[in-house]
Coordinates of N, CA and C in Angstrom, one line a residue:
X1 N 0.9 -1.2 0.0 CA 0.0 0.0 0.0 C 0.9 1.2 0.0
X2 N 0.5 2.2 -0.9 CA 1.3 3.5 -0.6 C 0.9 4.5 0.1
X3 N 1.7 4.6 1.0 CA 1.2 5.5 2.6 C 0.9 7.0 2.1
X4 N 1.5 7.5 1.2 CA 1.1 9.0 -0.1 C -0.1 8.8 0.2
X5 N -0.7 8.3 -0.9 CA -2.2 7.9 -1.4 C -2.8 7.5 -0.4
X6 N -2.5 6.6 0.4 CA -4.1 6.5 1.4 C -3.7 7.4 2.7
X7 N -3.3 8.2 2.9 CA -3.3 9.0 3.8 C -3.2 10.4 3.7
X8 N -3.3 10.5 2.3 CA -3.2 11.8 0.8 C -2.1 12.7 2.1
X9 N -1.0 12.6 1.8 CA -0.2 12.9 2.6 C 1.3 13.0 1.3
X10 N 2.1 13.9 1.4 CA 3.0 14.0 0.3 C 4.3 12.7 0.8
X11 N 5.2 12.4 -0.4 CA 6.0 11.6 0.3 C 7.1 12.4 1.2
X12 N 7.2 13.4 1.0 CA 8.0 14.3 1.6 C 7.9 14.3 3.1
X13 N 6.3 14.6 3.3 CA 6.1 14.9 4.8 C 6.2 13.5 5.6
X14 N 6.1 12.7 4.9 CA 6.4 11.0 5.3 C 7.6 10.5 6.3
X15 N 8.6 11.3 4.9 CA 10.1 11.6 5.3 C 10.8 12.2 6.4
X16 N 9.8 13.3 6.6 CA 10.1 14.4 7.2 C 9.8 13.8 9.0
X17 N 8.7 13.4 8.9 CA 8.1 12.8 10.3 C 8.9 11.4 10.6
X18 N 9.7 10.9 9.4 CA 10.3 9.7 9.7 C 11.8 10.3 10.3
X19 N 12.1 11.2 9.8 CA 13.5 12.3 10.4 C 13.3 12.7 11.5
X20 N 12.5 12.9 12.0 CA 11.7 13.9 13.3 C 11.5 13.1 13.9
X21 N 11.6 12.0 14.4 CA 11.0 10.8 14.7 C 9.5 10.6 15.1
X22 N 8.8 11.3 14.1 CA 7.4 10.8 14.6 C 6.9 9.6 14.5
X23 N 7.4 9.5 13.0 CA 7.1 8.0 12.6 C 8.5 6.9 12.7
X24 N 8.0 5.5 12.9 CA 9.6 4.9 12.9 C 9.3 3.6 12.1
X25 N 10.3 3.2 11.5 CA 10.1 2.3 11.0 C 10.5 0.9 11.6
X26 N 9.9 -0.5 10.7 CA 9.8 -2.0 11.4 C 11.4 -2.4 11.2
X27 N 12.2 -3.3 11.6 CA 13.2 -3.6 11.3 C 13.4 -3.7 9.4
X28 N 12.3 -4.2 9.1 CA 12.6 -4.5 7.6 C 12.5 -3.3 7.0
X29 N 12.7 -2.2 7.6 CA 12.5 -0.6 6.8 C 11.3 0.0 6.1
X30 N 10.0 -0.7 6.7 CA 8.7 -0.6 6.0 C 8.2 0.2 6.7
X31 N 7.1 1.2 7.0 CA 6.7 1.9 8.1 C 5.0 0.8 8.6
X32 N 5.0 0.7 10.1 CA 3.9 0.1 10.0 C 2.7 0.8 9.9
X33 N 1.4 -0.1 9.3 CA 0.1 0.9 9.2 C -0.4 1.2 10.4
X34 N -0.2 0.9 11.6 CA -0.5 1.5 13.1 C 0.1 2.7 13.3
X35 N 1.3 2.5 12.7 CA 2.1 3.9 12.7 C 1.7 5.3 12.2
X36 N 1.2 5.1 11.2 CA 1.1 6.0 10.4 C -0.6 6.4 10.4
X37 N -1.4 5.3 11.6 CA -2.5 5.5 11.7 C -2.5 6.1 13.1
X38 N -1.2 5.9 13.6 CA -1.3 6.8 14.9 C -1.3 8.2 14.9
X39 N 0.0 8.4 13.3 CA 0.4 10.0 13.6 C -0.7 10.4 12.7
X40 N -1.0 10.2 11.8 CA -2.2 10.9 10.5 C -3.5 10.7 10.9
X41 N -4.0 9.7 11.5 CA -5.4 9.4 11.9 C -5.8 8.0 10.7
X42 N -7.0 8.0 10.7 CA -7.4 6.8 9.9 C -7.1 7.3 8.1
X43 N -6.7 6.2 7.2 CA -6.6 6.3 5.9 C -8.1 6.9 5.3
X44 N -7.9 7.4 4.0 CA -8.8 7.7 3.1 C -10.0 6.8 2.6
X45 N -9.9 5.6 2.6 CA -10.3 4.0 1.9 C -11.0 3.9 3.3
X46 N -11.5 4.3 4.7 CA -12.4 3.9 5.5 C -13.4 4.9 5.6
X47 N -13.5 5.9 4.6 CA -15.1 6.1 4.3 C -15.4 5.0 3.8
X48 N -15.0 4.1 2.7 CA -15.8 3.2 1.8 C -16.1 1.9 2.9
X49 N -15.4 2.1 4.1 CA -15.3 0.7 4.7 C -16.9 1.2 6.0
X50 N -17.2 2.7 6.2 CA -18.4 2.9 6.7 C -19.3 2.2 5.9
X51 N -18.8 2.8 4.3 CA -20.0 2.5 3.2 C -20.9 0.8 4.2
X52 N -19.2 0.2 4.0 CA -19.5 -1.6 4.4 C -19.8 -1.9 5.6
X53 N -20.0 -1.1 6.8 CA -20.4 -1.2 7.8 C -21.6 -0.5 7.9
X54 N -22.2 0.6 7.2 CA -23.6 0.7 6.5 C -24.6 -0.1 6.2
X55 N -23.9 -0.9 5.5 CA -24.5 -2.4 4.3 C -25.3 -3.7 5.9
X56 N -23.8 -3.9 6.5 CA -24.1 -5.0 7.1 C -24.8 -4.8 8.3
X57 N -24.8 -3.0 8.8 CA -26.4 -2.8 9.5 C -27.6 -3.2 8.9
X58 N -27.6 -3.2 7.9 CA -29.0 -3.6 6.7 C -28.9 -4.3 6.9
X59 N -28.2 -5.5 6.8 CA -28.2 -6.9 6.5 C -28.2 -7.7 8.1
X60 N -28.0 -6.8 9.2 CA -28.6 -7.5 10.5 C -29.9 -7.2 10.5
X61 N -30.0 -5.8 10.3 CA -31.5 -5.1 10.8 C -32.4 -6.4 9.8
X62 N -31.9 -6.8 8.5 CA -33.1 -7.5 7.7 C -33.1 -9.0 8.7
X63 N -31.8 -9.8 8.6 CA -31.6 -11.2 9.6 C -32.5 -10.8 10.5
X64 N -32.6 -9.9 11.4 CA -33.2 -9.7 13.1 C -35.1 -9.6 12.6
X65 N -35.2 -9.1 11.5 CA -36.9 -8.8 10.9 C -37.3 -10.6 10.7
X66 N -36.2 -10.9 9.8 CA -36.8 -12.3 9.5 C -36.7 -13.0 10.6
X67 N -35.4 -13.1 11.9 CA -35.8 -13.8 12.6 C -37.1 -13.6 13.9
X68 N -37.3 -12.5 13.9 CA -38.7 -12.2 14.3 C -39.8 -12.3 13.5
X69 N -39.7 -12.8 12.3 CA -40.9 -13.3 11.9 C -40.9 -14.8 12.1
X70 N -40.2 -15.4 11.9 CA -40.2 -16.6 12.0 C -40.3 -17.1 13.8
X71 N -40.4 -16.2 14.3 CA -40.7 -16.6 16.0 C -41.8 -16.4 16.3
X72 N -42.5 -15.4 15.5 CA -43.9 -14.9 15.5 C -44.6 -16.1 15.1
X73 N -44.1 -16.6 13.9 CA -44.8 -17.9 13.4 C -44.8 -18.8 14.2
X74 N -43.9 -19.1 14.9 CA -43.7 -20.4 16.0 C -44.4 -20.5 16.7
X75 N -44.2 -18.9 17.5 CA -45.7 -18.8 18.7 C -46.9 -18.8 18.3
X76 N -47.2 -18.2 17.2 CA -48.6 -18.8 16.7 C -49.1 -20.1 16.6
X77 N -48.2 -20.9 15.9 CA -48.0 -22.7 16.0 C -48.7 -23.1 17.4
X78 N -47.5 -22.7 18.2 CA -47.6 -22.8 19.6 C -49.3 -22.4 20.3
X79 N -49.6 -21.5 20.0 CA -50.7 -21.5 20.5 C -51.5 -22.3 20.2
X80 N -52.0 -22.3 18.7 CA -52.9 -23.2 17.7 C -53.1 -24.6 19.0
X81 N -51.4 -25.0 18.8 CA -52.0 -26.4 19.6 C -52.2 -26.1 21.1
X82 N -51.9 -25.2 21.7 CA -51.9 -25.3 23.1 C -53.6 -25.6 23.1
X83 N -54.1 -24.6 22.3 CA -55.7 -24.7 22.5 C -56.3 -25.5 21.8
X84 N -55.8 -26.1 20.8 CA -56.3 -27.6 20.4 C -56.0 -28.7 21.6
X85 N -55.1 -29.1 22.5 CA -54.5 -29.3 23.6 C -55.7 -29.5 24.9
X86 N -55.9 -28.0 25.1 CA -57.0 -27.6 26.0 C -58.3 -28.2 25.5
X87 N -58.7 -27.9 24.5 CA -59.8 -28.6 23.7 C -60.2 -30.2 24.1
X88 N -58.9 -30.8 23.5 CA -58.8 -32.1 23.9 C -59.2 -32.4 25.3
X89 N -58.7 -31.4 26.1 CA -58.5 -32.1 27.3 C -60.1 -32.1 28.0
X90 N -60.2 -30.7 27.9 CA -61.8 -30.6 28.2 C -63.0 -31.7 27.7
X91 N -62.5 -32.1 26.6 CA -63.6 -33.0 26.0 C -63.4 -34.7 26.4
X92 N -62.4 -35.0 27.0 CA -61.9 -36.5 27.8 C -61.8 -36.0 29.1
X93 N -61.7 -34.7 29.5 CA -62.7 -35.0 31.4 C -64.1 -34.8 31.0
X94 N -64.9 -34.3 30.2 CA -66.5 -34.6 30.2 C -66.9 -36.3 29.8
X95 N -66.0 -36.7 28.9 CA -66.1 -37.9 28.7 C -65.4 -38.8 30.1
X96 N -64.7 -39.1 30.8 CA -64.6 -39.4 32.3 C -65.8 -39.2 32.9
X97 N -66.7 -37.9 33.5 CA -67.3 -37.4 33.6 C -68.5 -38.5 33.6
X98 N -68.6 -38.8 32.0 CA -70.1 -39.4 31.8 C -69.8 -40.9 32.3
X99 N -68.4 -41.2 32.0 CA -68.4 -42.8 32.8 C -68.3 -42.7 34.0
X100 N -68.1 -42.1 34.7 CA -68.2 -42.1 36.3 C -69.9 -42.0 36.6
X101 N -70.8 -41.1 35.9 CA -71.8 -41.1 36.2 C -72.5 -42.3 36.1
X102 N -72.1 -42.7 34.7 CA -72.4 -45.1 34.1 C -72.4 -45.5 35.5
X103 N -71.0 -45.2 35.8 CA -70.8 -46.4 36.5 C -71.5 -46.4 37.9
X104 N -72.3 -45.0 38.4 CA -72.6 -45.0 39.8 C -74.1 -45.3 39.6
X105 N -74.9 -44.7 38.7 CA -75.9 -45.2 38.3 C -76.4 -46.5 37.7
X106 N -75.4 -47.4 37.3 CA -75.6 -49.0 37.5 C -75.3 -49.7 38.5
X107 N -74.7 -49.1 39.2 CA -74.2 -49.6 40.7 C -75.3 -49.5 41.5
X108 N -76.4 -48.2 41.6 CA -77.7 -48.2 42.1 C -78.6 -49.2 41.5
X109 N -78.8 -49.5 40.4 CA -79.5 -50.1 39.8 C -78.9 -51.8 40.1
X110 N -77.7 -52.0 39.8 CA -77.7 -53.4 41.1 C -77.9 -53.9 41.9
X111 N -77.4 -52.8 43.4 CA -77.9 -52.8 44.4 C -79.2 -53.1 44.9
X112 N -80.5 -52.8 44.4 CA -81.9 -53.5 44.3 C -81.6 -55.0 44.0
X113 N -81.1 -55.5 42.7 CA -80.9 -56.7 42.4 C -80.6 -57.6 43.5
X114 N -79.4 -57.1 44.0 CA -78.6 -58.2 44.9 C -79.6 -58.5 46.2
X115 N -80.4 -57.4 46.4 CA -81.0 -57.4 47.6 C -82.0 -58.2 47.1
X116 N -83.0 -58.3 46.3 CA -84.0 -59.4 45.6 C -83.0 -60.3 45.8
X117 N -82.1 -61.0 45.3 CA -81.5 -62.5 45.1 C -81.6 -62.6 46.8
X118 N -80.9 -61.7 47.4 CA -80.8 -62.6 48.8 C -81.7 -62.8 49.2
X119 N -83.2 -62.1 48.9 CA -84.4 -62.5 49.3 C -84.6 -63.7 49.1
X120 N -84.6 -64.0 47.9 CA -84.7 -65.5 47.0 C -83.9 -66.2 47.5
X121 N -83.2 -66.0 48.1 CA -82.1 -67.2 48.5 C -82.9 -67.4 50.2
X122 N -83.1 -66.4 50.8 CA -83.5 -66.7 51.9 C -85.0 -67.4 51.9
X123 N -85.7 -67.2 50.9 CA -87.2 -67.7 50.8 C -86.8 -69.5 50.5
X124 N -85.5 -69.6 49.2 CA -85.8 -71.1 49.2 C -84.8 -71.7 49.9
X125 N -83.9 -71.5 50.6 CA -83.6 -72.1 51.8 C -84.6 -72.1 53.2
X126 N -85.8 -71.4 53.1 CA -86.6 -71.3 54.1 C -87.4 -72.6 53.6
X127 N -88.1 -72.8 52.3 CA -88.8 -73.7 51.8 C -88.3 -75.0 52.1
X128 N -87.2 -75.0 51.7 CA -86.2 -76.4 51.9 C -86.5 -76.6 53.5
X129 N -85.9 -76.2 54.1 CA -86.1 -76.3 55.5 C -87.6 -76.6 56.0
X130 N -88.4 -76.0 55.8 CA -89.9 -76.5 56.1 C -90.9 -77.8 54.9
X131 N -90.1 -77.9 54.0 CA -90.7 -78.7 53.1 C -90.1 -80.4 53.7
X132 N -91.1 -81.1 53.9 CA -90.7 -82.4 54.0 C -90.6 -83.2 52.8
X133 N -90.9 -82.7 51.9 CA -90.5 -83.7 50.9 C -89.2 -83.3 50.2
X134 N -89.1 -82.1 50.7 CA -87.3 -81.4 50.1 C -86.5 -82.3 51.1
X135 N -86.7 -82.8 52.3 CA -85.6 -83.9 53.4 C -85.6 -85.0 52.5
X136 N -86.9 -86.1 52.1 CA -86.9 -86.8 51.6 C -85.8 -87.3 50.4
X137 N -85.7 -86.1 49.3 CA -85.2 -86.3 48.6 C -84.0 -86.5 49.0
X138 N -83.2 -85.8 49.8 CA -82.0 -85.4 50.4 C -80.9 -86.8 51.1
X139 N -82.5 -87.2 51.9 CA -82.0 -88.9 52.4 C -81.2 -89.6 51.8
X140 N -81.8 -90.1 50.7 CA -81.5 -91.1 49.6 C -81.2 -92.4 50.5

């Protein structure tokens, strides 16, 4: 790179600051670009590099739009099923619900039953017991 041109600086004054010891040079006799960015300030060629640091604000600010769109989408997803989810769930505790009701309401409904049979059991064990021809048989 010629330190002239990107620091629009004559080669003279180069010289002059290399004499004065402003500027110093590397062992291999080159001046370094720190150097010359210490005494002159930044080169000419880092307006164009704002340009480029310009650009790739755009091109975060766009990445950060799409990745907030695409999260916006997610959470939507996310809801969809949470309340499809809920849905579900509501409609198998009503269903629970109706078989717990089956099942206590047949349970009433047997309880009469059982109580008839023991009647029936108690009437023909009574019969047997007072029937003499039910002993008879029994003998053999």
């Amino acid at each position: 790179m010629d330190a002239s041109k990107a620091f629009k600086k004559s080669r003279t004054t180069i010289y002059e600051a290399l004499k004065n010891g402003e500027l110093s040079r590397d062992h291999d006799g080159l001046i370094d670009l720190s150097e010359l960015i210490r005494v002159y300030g930044n080169p000419v060629g880092v307006q164009s590099s704002t340009r480029t640091e310009q650009v790739q604000k755009d091109v975060q600010v766009h990445v950060q739009s799409e990745v907030e769109s695409v999260l916006k989408d997610q959470i939507s997803l996310l809801k969809n099923q949470l309340d499809l989810a809920n849905q579900r769930e509501k409609s198998l505790m009503q269903h629970i619900e109706d078989l717990t009701h089956r099942i206590e309401f047949k349970g009433t409904l047997e309880q009469p039953k059982q109580e008839n049979i023991n009647k029936l059991n108690e009437s023909t064990n009574s019969n047997i017991a007072t029937d003499p021809s039910a002993t008879d048989r029994v003998k053999l």
